[in-house]
Amino acid sequence: METTQQAEHFDVAIVGAGLSGVGAGYHLKHKCPSKSFVLLEGRDCIGGTWDLFRYPGIRSDSDMFTLGYSFKPWTNPKSIADGPSILNYVRDTAAENGIDEQIRFRHKVKRASWSTPDARWTVEAERASGDGARETVRFTCNFLFMCSGYYRYEGGYTPEFLGRDDFKGEIVHPQKWPETLDYAGKRVVVIGSGATAVTLVPEMAKQAGHVTMLQRSPTYVVSRPGQDQLAIKLRKKLGDKIAYHMIRWRNVMFGMYFFQLARRQPAKVKKLILGGVRMALGPDYDVATHFNPHYNPWDQRLCLVPDGDLFQSIREKRASVVTSEIDRFTEKGIRLKDGSEIEADIIVTATGLVLQVLGGMEVAVDGSKVDFAKTLNYKGMMYSDVPNLASAFGYTNASWTLKCDLTCEYVCRLINYMDRHGYRECRPHNVDPTVAELPALSFTSGYVQRSIAKMPKQGSKRPWRLYQNYALDLVTLRFGKVDDGVMKYS
């Protein structure tokens, strides 16, 4: 049974009530106080990624001084934080600022269509009631702000493994972790070598009989202290707010320096990273096979392990790493292409995410469907010839929230600028024929390469170019011209 309700109107509609959406709500309340807004959330709670993922040991893969909001100091002693702590941080932010009162839960946004004569979006969301009935709920808004993340929530990526049905044990994907899974004393194989795998392995190894991380190829793994001792000292002397911003900027600058060093002197950075792994695992461990990637540092995202917990579990023989290709699943486990077999009771497919644009929402402008693969990304947040729509998308080489905070600030500047000049529409439009199209992301990671053809492009020069540089974006987005000749107002 499906019914349709009459549309409600808001000045701004935010899609997604996770880390980015709550941040967007905060900025709108404080920088555009006269504007009405609503947050449309497809699930039944706040938190996005940090509520969706429930696998053991879920944690941040960057420090919380940069993953935290610019306006709310992170005060937890852990700088590399666990998922529940981050979720509480997001929910506390929403409650403290009354943002939770603006959220419509169980509203899965399906479509958005722009009308130029009306200068507004019509947003269609599917709302499910407790008795299984569905209704299409419509909202109209003058500006649409997408904070729905970058991957499909319905399920992650799992390759087709030959013989999968032959395996007699349990197979789980971290994105759909069963609450009742009991792995105590059992043999576990985690397929993958990314951030999820290096998180799962040491955590599961605390209870499992043994955990094997099975990887086709290695990833760069870097250890950092779980707590920032300087931050703890500064908090005591200077207070939470000043200490937070000091450590935040220290971490930002170090991250930028390390990234540029990796780009300019990849061999030096590689030697540094592998030296750290050898120190952690000892001279007899085969680092060359299991922790020496075939690509340069930052061609893919680095994996962060707090206090070297992955290395510790390997040293203590509770976990091990196998680098080989899978031939097929068997009744007892996984057979490799070299003929050997790893026996398992549980197989975890930590094989990645499925990227999607704007949460998979269908978008039309004046009746014509928008193919985002044919658009250019404007300032990392808007799309060529798509009016009054922005999306929050974080950095690939730094914390997600750094860019999202700047995006929220810019969207508020843009809305206020339009108000002052009486504009109803803003639309990025490229008139420079020398702007070449480039892939939006330069990562070689599998999850990126599988979806890159569907993603918007970036241009070869500003404002279409993505520099992945926080300091540059800070100057450009916070202080640069809103009327830059590329954004067309009417």
Short mmCIF file of C-alpha atoms in Angstrom, two decimals:
data_model
loop_
_atom_site.label_atom_id
_atom_site.label_comp_id
_atom_site.label_asym_id
_atom_site.label_seq_id
_atom_site.Cartn_x
_atom_site.Cartn_y
_atom_site.Cartn_z
CA MET A 1 0.00 0.00 0.00
CA GLU A 2 1.41 3.36 -0.99
CA THR A 3 0.07 6.83 -0.31
CA THR A 4 1.35 10.32 -1.07
CA GLN A 5 1.29 13.35 1.17
CA GLN A 6 1.24 17.03 0.29
CA ALA A 7 4.65 18.71 0.11
CA GLU A 8 6.17 20.66 3.00
CA HIS A 9 8.46 23.55 2.14
CA PHE A 10 11.82 24.46 3.71
CA ASP A 11 14.51 26.90 2.69
CA VAL A 12 17.11 24.11 2.86
CA ALA A 13 16.77 20.33 2.85
CA ILE A 14 19.72 18.32 4.18
CA VAL A 15 19.87 14.65 3.22
CA GLY A 16 21.62 12.47 5.82
CA ALA A 17 21.91 12.79 9.60
CA GLY A 18 25.44 11.48 10.03
CA LEU A 19 28.67 13.31 10.81
CA SER A 20 28.29 15.63 7.79
CA GLY A 21 24.54 16.25 8.07
CA VAL A 22 24.66 17.22 11.75
CA GLY A 23 27.57 19.55 10.94
CA ALA A 24 25.54 21.11 8.13
CA GLY A 25 22.63 21.67 10.50
CA TYR A 26 24.91 23.41 13.00
CA HIS A 27 26.34 25.79 10.40
CA LEU A 28 22.91 26.66 9.01
CA LYS A 29 21.53 27.41 12.48
CA HIS A 30 24.44 29.72 13.33
CA LYS A 31 25.25 31.35 9.97
CA CYS A 32 21.81 31.40 8.33
CA PRO A 33 19.53 31.72 11.39
CA SER A 34 16.54 32.98 9.38
CA LYS A 35 16.49 29.90 7.16
CA SER A 36 14.24 26.94 7.83
CA PHE A 37 15.71 23.51 7.23
CA VAL A 38 14.96 19.81 7.60
CA LEU A 39 17.24 16.76 7.81
CA LEU A 40 15.94 13.72 5.96
CA GLU A 41 17.44 10.48 7.25
CA GLY A 42 16.69 7.11 5.69
CA ARG A 43 17.48 5.12 8.82
CA ASP A 44 15.84 5.39 12.24
CA CYS A 45 18.70 7.04 14.15
CA ILE A 46 21.48 9.63 14.03
CA GLY A 47 25.02 8.68 13.16
CA GLY A 48 25.33 7.49 9.58
CA THR A 49 28.51 5.43 9.16
CA TRP A 50 29.17 5.37 12.88
CA ASP A 51 25.82 3.73 13.60
CA LEU A 52 25.69 1.52 10.50
CA PHE A 53 28.98 -0.30 11.11
CA ARG A 54 28.84 -2.61 14.13
CA TYR A 55 31.81 -4.90 13.54
CA PRO A 56 34.27 -5.56 16.39
CA GLY A 57 36.75 -2.78 17.05
CA ILE A 58 35.15 -0.22 14.70
CA ARG A 59 37.18 2.99 15.02
CA SER A 60 38.35 6.10 13.21
CA ASP A 61 41.17 5.77 10.69
CA SER A 62 42.35 9.33 11.40
CA ASP A 63 42.78 11.40 14.55
CA MET A 64 39.73 12.95 16.16
CA PHE A 65 41.30 16.41 16.34
CA THR A 66 40.83 16.62 12.57
CA LEU A 67 37.87 14.23 12.22
CA GLY A 68 36.01 16.21 14.90
CA TYR A 69 34.04 19.36 14.14
CA SER A 70 35.81 22.73 14.06
CA PHE A 71 33.18 24.10 16.46
CA LYS A 72 33.07 21.29 19.04
CA PRO A 73 36.33 20.20 20.73
CA TRP A 74 36.99 16.49 21.03
CA THR A 75 37.71 15.91 24.74
CA ASN A 76 37.92 12.12 24.93
CA PRO A 77 41.45 10.96 25.89
CA LYS A 78 41.57 8.70 22.82
CA SER A 79 42.71 10.54 19.71
CA ILE A 80 42.08 7.42 17.59
CA ALA A 81 38.56 6.78 18.79
CA ASP A 82 36.23 3.80 18.80
CA GLY A 83 32.96 3.91 16.89
CA PRO A 84 30.59 4.21 19.89
CA SER A 85 32.55 7.24 21.19
CA ILE A 86 32.32 8.96 17.80
CA LEU A 87 28.61 8.14 17.61
CA ASN A 88 28.03 9.72 21.03
CA TYR A 89 29.99 12.80 19.90
CA VAL A 90 27.75 13.23 16.83
CA ARG A 91 24.55 12.68 18.82
CA ASP A 92 25.66 15.05 21.58
CA THR A 93 26.33 17.73 18.96
CA ALA A 94 22.84 17.26 17.51
CA ALA A 95 21.15 17.40 20.93
CA GLU A 96 23.14 20.39 22.23
CA ASN A 97 22.19 22.48 19.21
CA GLY A 98 18.60 21.36 18.72
CA ILE A 99 19.47 19.75 15.40
CA ASP A 100 17.87 16.45 16.44
CA GLU A 101 14.51 18.23 16.48
CA GLN A 102 14.83 18.96 12.74
CA ILE A 103 15.37 15.33 11.70
CA ARG A 104 12.76 13.22 9.90
CA PHE A 105 13.79 9.61 10.42
CA ARG A 106 12.91 6.70 8.10
CA HIS A 107 12.75 9.08 5.14
CA LYS A 108 14.73 7.45 2.32
CA VAL A 109 15.23 10.08 -0.38
CA LYS A 110 14.66 8.62 -3.83
CA ARG A 111 14.32 11.52 -6.25
CA ALA A 112 14.86 15.25 -6.54
CA SER A 113 13.69 17.43 -9.43
CA TRP A 114 14.48 21.09 -10.03
CA SER A 115 12.07 23.57 -11.57
CA THR A 116 13.66 26.72 -12.94
CA PRO A 117 10.37 28.72 -13.12
CA ASP A 118 9.70 27.91 -9.45
CA ALA A 119 13.39 28.07 -8.43
CA ARG A 120 12.94 25.13 -6.11
CA TRP A 121 13.61 21.44 -5.68
CA THR A 122 10.91 18.86 -5.17
CA VAL A 123 12.32 16.03 -3.09
CA GLU A 124 10.57 12.66 -2.87
CA ALA A 125 11.29 10.38 0.07
CA GLU A 126 9.91 6.97 0.81
CA ARG A 127 8.72 6.58 4.38
CA ALA A 128 7.92 3.17 5.83
CA SER A 129 5.53 2.79 8.72
CA GLY A 130 5.57 0.08 11.36
CA ASP A 131 2.84 -1.99 9.67
CA GLY A 132 4.79 -2.30 6.41
CA ALA A 133 2.87 0.35 4.49
CA ARG A 134 4.87 2.83 2.41
CA GLU A 135 4.13 6.39 1.58
CA THR A 136 5.87 8.85 -0.68
CA VAL A 137 6.53 12.06 1.20
CA ARG A 138 7.32 15.21 -0.77
CA PHE A 139 9.27 18.24 0.34
CA THR A 140 10.16 21.37 -1.55
CA CYS A 141 13.22 23.47 -0.86
CA ASN A 142 15.17 26.35 -2.33
CA PHE A 143 18.53 24.67 -1.70
CA LEU A 144 19.39 20.98 -1.46
CA PHE A 145 22.39 19.93 0.62
CA MET A 146 23.45 16.30 0.22
CA CYS A 147 25.23 14.80 3.25
CA SER A 148 24.51 11.17 2.40
CA GLY A 149 28.10 9.95 2.25
CA TYR A 150 29.87 8.31 -0.66
CA TYR A 151 28.95 4.62 -0.49
CA ARG A 152 25.89 2.41 -0.70
CA TYR A 153 24.41 1.64 2.73
CA GLU A 154 22.40 -1.35 1.51
CA GLY A 155 25.48 -3.55 1.20
CA GLY A 156 29.22 -3.62 0.62
CA TYR A 157 31.26 -5.11 -2.19
CA THR A 158 31.91 -8.86 -2.23
CA PRO A 159 33.61 -10.51 -5.22
CA GLU A 160 32.23 -13.72 -6.69
CA PHE A 161 34.17 -16.44 -4.92
CA LEU A 162 34.12 -19.84 -6.61
CA GLY A 163 32.71 -22.51 -4.30
CA ARG A 164 31.20 -20.03 -1.85
CA ASP A 165 28.20 -22.30 -1.24
CA ASP A 166 30.50 -25.22 -0.44
CA PHE A 167 31.82 -23.59 2.74
CA LYS A 168 30.16 -25.09 5.81
CA GLY A 169 30.97 -22.23 8.19
CA GLU A 170 29.65 -18.66 8.40
CA ILE A 171 30.44 -15.89 5.89
CA VAL A 172 29.89 -12.29 6.96
CA HIS A 173 30.56 -8.84 5.51
CA PRO A 174 31.57 -6.10 7.98
CA GLN A 175 28.87 -3.78 6.66
CA LYS A 176 26.19 -6.31 7.71
CA TRP A 177 27.69 -7.65 10.94
CA PRO A 178 25.36 -10.09 12.76
CA GLU A 179 24.93 -9.21 16.43
CA THR A 180 24.78 -12.86 17.42
CA LEU A 181 28.05 -13.93 15.75
CA ASP A 182 30.13 -15.93 18.23
CA TYR A 183 33.79 -16.21 17.20
CA ALA A 184 35.30 -17.11 20.59
CA GLY A 185 37.88 -19.86 20.18
CA LYS A 186 37.16 -20.21 16.45
CA ARG A 187 39.37 -20.02 13.37
CA VAL A 188 38.67 -16.80 11.49
CA VAL A 189 39.87 -15.68 8.06
CA VAL A 190 39.51 -11.99 7.24
CA ILE A 191 39.78 -11.38 3.49
CA GLY A 192 41.19 -7.93 2.82
CA SER A 193 44.02 -5.58 3.74
CA GLY A 194 42.32 -2.21 4.11
CA ALA A 195 41.24 -0.16 7.11
CA THR A 196 38.42 -2.54 8.04
CA ALA A 197 40.63 -5.63 7.93
CA VAL A 198 43.44 -4.12 10.03
CA THR A 199 40.81 -3.07 12.57
CA LEU A 200 39.01 -6.42 12.71
CA VAL A 201 42.04 -8.68 12.96
CA PRO A 202 43.55 -7.48 16.28
CA GLU A 203 40.12 -7.06 17.88
CA MET A 204 38.83 -10.51 16.91
CA ALA A 205 42.19 -12.05 17.86
CA LYS A 206 41.46 -11.20 21.51
CA GLN A 207 38.80 -13.95 21.62
CA ALA A 208 39.20 -16.09 18.51
CA GLY A 209 41.31 -19.22 18.38
CA HIS A 210 43.33 -17.65 15.57
CA VAL A 211 42.73 -14.92 12.98
CA THR A 212 44.31 -14.96 9.52
CA MET A 213 44.37 -11.78 7.43
CA LEU A 214 44.29 -13.05 3.85
CA GLN A 215 45.33 -10.39 1.37
CA ARG A 216 45.90 -10.45 -2.36
CA SER A 217 48.44 -7.64 -2.00
CA PRO A 218 49.81 -5.60 0.94
CA THR A 219 48.81 -2.16 2.18
CA TYR A 220 50.92 0.47 3.93
CA VAL A 221 50.26 0.19 7.66
CA VAL A 222 51.33 2.95 10.05
CA SER A 223 51.19 2.88 13.85
CA ARG A 224 50.28 5.92 15.95
CA PRO A 225 49.63 6.31 19.67
CA GLY A 226 46.00 5.84 20.61
CA GLN A 227 46.26 8.84 22.95
CA ASP A 228 47.94 12.17 22.20
CA GLN A 229 49.94 12.98 25.33
CA LEU A 230 50.65 16.56 24.25
CA ALA A 231 46.94 17.17 23.80
CA ILE A 232 46.24 15.85 27.30
CA LYS A 233 48.87 18.19 28.79
CA LEU A 234 47.63 21.21 26.82
CA ARG A 235 44.04 20.60 27.93
CA LYS A 236 45.11 20.83 31.56
CA LYS A 237 47.00 24.09 31.01
CA LEU A 238 44.97 25.88 28.32
CA GLY A 239 41.50 24.36 28.43
CA ASP A 240 39.65 22.17 25.94
CA LYS A 241 39.00 24.71 23.19
CA ILE A 242 42.47 26.24 22.81
CA ALA A 243 44.20 22.86 23.15
CA TYR A 244 41.86 21.32 20.57
CA HIS A 245 42.58 23.93 17.93
CA MET A 246 46.32 23.88 18.56
CA ILE A 247 46.52 20.10 18.17
CA ARG A 248 44.11 20.23 15.22
CA TRP A 249 46.41 22.59 13.33
CA ARG A 250 49.51 20.65 14.29
CA ASN A 251 47.95 17.48 12.88
CA VAL A 252 46.70 19.24 9.76
CA MET A 253 50.13 20.67 8.99
CA PHE A 254 51.92 17.40 9.68
CA GLY A 255 49.44 15.51 7.49
CA MET A 256 49.95 17.96 4.62
CA TYR A 257 53.74 17.76 5.02
CA PHE A 258 53.72 13.96 5.07
CA PHE A 259 51.46 13.75 2.01
CA GLN A 260 53.64 16.15 0.01
CA LEU A 261 56.77 14.29 1.10
CA ALA A 262 55.20 11.04 -0.11
CA ARG A 263 54.46 12.64 -3.47
CA ARG A 264 57.93 14.13 -3.92
CA GLN A 265 60.08 11.45 -2.29
CA PRO A 266 58.04 8.23 -2.35
CA ALA A 267 61.08 5.97 -1.87
CA LYS A 268 62.08 7.85 1.29
CA VAL A 269 58.58 7.64 2.78
CA LYS A 270 58.27 3.98 1.85
CA LYS A 271 61.54 3.21 3.61
CA LEU A 272 60.32 5.11 6.67
CA ILE A 273 57.01 3.22 6.84
CA LEU A 274 58.56 -0.21 6.29
CA GLY A 275 61.23 0.60 8.88
CA GLY A 276 58.45 1.15 11.42
CA VAL A 277 56.88 -2.21 10.52
CA ARG A 278 60.22 -4.00 10.93
CA MET A 279 60.71 -2.41 14.33
CA ALA A 280 57.26 -3.60 15.38
CA LEU A 281 57.54 -7.16 14.06
CA GLY A 282 61.24 -7.91 14.47
CA PRO A 283 64.04 -8.71 12.02
CA ASP A 284 62.86 -12.27 11.29
CA TYR A 285 59.39 -11.33 10.01
CA ASP A 286 58.85 -11.37 6.23
CA VAL A 287 57.94 -7.69 5.84
CA ALA A 288 58.85 -7.72 2.13
CA THR A 289 56.05 -10.19 1.37
CA HIS A 290 53.29 -9.04 3.70
CA PHE A 291 53.73 -5.27 4.23
CA ASN A 292 55.56 -4.01 1.12
CA PRO A 293 52.96 -2.74 -1.39
CA HIS A 294 53.65 -2.57 -5.13
CA TYR A 295 52.49 1.09 -5.24
CA ASN A 296 53.85 4.28 -3.69
CA PRO A 297 52.60 5.69 -0.36
CA TRP A 298 49.35 7.65 -0.72
CA ASP A 299 48.53 6.18 -4.14
CA GLN A 300 46.01 4.51 -1.84
CA ARG A 301 44.96 5.54 1.63
CA LEU A 302 47.31 4.48 4.44
CA CYS A 303 46.02 2.17 7.17
CA LEU A 304 46.36 3.43 10.72
CA VAL A 305 46.73 1.07 13.70
CA PRO A 306 46.61 2.68 17.17
CA ASP A 307 49.46 1.59 19.46
CA GLY A 308 50.48 -1.00 16.87
CA ASP A 309 47.69 -3.38 17.93
CA LEU A 310 47.81 -5.33 14.65
CA PHE A 311 51.55 -5.90 15.00
CA GLN A 312 51.15 -6.95 18.62
CA SER A 313 48.58 -9.61 17.74
CA ILE A 314 50.94 -10.95 15.06
CA ARG A 315 53.90 -11.02 17.46
CA GLU A 316 51.84 -12.92 20.01
CA LYS A 317 50.84 -15.51 17.36
CA ARG A 318 47.14 -14.74 17.84
CA ALA A 319 46.98 -13.48 14.26
CA SER A 320 48.90 -14.03 11.05
CA VAL A 321 49.06 -12.58 7.54
CA VAL A 322 48.90 -14.62 4.34
CA THR A 323 49.58 -12.89 1.03
CA SER A 324 48.20 -14.95 -1.84
CA GLU A 325 45.33 -15.18 -4.32
CA ILE A 326 42.19 -17.19 -3.66
CA ASP A 327 41.46 -20.17 -5.89
CA ARG A 328 38.11 -21.12 -4.34
CA PHE A 329 36.17 -21.67 -1.14
CA THR A 330 36.04 -25.26 0.13
CA GLU A 331 34.00 -27.06 2.77
CA LYS A 332 36.64 -26.37 5.39
CA GLY A 333 37.90 -22.94 4.34
CA ILE A 334 39.79 -21.33 1.47
CA ARG A 335 42.09 -22.93 -1.07
CA LEU A 336 44.78 -20.67 -2.46
CA LYS A 337 46.23 -20.65 -5.96
CA ASP A 338 49.48 -22.12 -4.67
CA GLY A 339 47.49 -25.21 -3.64
CA SER A 340 47.57 -24.63 0.12
CA GLU A 341 44.40 -24.37 2.19
CA ILE A 342 43.45 -22.19 5.16
CA GLU A 343 40.89 -23.86 7.37
CA ALA A 344 38.25 -21.61 8.93
CA ASP A 345 35.06 -21.64 10.94
CA ILE A 346 34.21 -18.06 9.96
CA ILE A 347 35.16 -16.06 6.85
CA VAL A 348 34.88 -12.27 6.96
CA THR A 349 34.82 -10.59 3.54
CA ALA A 350 36.35 -7.18 4.30
CA THR A 351 36.47 -6.57 0.57
CA GLY A 352 35.32 -2.99 0.34
CA LEU A 353 32.49 -0.58 -0.28
CA VAL A 354 30.32 0.28 -3.27
CA LEU A 355 30.63 3.97 -4.15
CA GLN A 356 27.61 5.91 -5.31
CA VAL A 357 26.84 9.53 -6.10
CA LEU A 358 24.43 11.45 -3.83
CA GLY A 359 23.21 8.35 -2.04
CA GLY A 360 21.92 6.84 -5.28
CA MET A 361 19.25 9.54 -5.61
CA GLU A 362 17.76 10.25 -9.05
CA VAL A 363 18.19 13.90 -10.01
CA ALA A 364 16.44 15.83 -12.79
CA VAL A 365 16.72 19.48 -13.83
CA ASP A 366 13.69 20.85 -15.69
CA GLY A 367 12.62 17.34 -16.61
CA SER A 368 16.03 16.14 -17.86
CA LYS A 369 17.78 13.44 -15.85
CA VAL A 370 21.26 14.43 -14.66
CA ASP A 371 24.12 12.06 -15.51
CA PHE A 372 26.69 13.04 -12.88
CA ALA A 373 29.46 11.21 -14.74
CA LYS A 374 29.18 13.98 -17.34
CA THR A 375 29.37 16.84 -14.86
CA LEU A 376 32.38 18.74 -13.51
CA ASN A 377 32.89 19.03 -9.77
CA TYR A 378 32.87 22.69 -8.69
CA LYS A 379 35.05 23.49 -5.65
CA GLY A 380 34.63 19.91 -4.46
CA MET A 381 30.96 20.41 -3.58
CA MET A 382 28.74 21.41 -6.51
CA TYR A 383 28.21 20.16 -10.07
CA SER A 384 28.25 21.92 -13.41
CA ASP A 385 24.82 23.09 -14.55
CA VAL A 386 23.05 21.61 -11.50
CA PRO A 387 21.49 24.55 -9.62
CA ASN A 388 21.16 25.12 -5.87
CA LEU A 389 22.65 21.76 -4.90
CA ALA A 390 25.78 21.02 -2.90
CA SER A 391 27.21 17.84 -1.42
CA ALA A 392 29.57 17.23 1.47
CA PHE A 393 32.55 15.14 0.40
CA GLY A 394 35.69 14.88 2.49
CA TYR A 395 39.36 14.56 1.66
CA THR A 396 41.00 11.35 0.48
CA ASN A 397 44.36 12.26 2.05
CA ALA A 398 43.09 13.74 5.34
CA SER A 399 40.11 13.62 7.68
CA TRP A 400 36.65 13.70 6.12
CA THR A 401 35.32 16.47 8.37
CA LEU A 402 38.03 19.01 7.50
CA LYS A 403 36.58 19.49 4.01
CA CYS A 404 32.96 19.05 5.13
CA ASP A 405 33.29 21.89 7.66
CA LEU A 406 34.62 24.19 4.92
CA THR A 407 31.87 23.06 2.55
CA CYS A 408 29.20 23.90 5.13
CA GLU A 409 30.72 27.35 5.69
CA TYR A 410 30.80 28.01 1.95
CA VAL A 411 27.20 26.87 1.40
CA CYS A 412 26.10 29.31 4.12
CA ARG A 413 28.12 32.11 2.49
CA LEU A 414 26.50 31.27 -0.84
CA ILE A 415 22.95 31.28 0.56
CA ASN A 416 23.53 34.60 2.34
CA TYR A 417 25.07 36.14 -0.78
CA MET A 418 22.03 35.13 -2.84
CA ASP A 419 19.72 36.64 -0.21
CA ARG A 420 21.56 39.96 -0.19
CA HIS A 421 21.36 40.28 -3.98
CA GLY A 422 17.88 38.88 -4.46
CA TYR A 423 19.01 35.82 -6.42
CA ARG A 424 16.93 32.67 -6.48
CA GLU A 425 19.30 30.42 -8.39
CA CYS A 426 23.03 29.69 -8.53
CA ARG A 427 24.43 27.35 -11.14
CA PRO A 428 28.12 26.53 -11.80
CA HIS A 429 28.73 26.75 -15.53
CA ASN A 430 31.96 26.15 -17.42
CA VAL A 431 32.66 28.45 -20.36
CA ASP A 432 36.41 27.78 -20.59
CA PRO A 433 37.13 25.34 -23.47
CA THR A 434 40.66 24.74 -22.18
CA VAL A 435 39.42 22.99 -19.03
CA ALA A 436 40.20 19.30 -19.48
CA GLU A 437 38.26 16.56 -17.75
CA LEU A 438 40.15 14.42 -15.23
CA PRO A 439 39.06 11.60 -12.88
CA ALA A 440 37.67 13.01 -9.63
CA LEU A 441 39.82 10.67 -7.52
CA SER A 442 43.39 9.66 -8.32
CA PHE A 443 43.43 6.67 -5.96
CA THR A 444 44.26 3.23 -7.32
CA SER A 445 42.18 1.49 -4.62
CA GLY A 446 39.80 -1.16 -5.90
CA TYR A 447 36.66 0.48 -4.49
CA VAL A 448 37.56 3.69 -6.34
CA GLN A 449 38.48 2.05 -9.64
CA ARG A 450 35.28 -0.02 -9.69
CA SER A 451 33.13 3.12 -9.60
CA ILE A 452 35.23 5.92 -11.07
CA ALA A 453 33.42 5.87 -14.44
CA LYS A 454 30.15 6.78 -12.68
CA MET A 455 31.63 9.61 -10.64
CA PRO A 456 31.66 13.32 -11.56
CA LYS A 457 34.87 14.56 -13.17
CA GLN A 458 37.21 17.26 -11.97
CA GLY A 459 38.67 19.92 -14.24
CA SER A 460 42.28 20.72 -14.98
CA LYS A 461 42.14 24.17 -13.38
CA ARG A 462 40.27 26.14 -10.72
CA PRO A 463 37.50 26.16 -9.62
CA TRP A 464 36.97 22.71 -11.10
CA ARG A 465 40.20 21.22 -9.75
CA LEU A 466 40.33 19.23 -6.49
CA TYR A 467 43.62 19.96 -4.77
CA GLN A 468 43.08 17.83 -1.64
CA ASN A 469 44.77 20.61 0.32
CA TYR A 470 43.10 21.91 3.48
CA ALA A 471 45.14 25.12 3.80
CA LEU A 472 44.42 26.08 0.19
CA ASP A 473 40.73 25.24 0.51
CA LEU A 474 40.52 27.20 3.77
CA VAL A 475 41.68 30.37 2.02
CA THR A 476 39.58 29.76 -1.10
CA LEU A 477 36.31 28.69 0.51
CA ARG A 478 36.33 30.88 3.60
CA PHE A 479 37.69 34.08 2.06
CA GLY A 480 37.51 33.72 -1.74
CA LYS A 481 34.91 35.41 -3.92
CA VAL A 482 31.49 33.81 -4.05
CA ASP A 483 30.85 35.59 -7.36
CA ASP A 484 33.85 34.18 -9.24
CA GLY A 485 32.57 34.47 -12.81
CA VAL A 486 31.93 30.73 -13.02
CA MET A 487 28.92 30.59 -10.71
CA LYS A 488 25.98 32.03 -12.62
CA TYR A 489 23.25 33.77 -10.59
CA SER A 490 19.73 34.63 -11.66
#
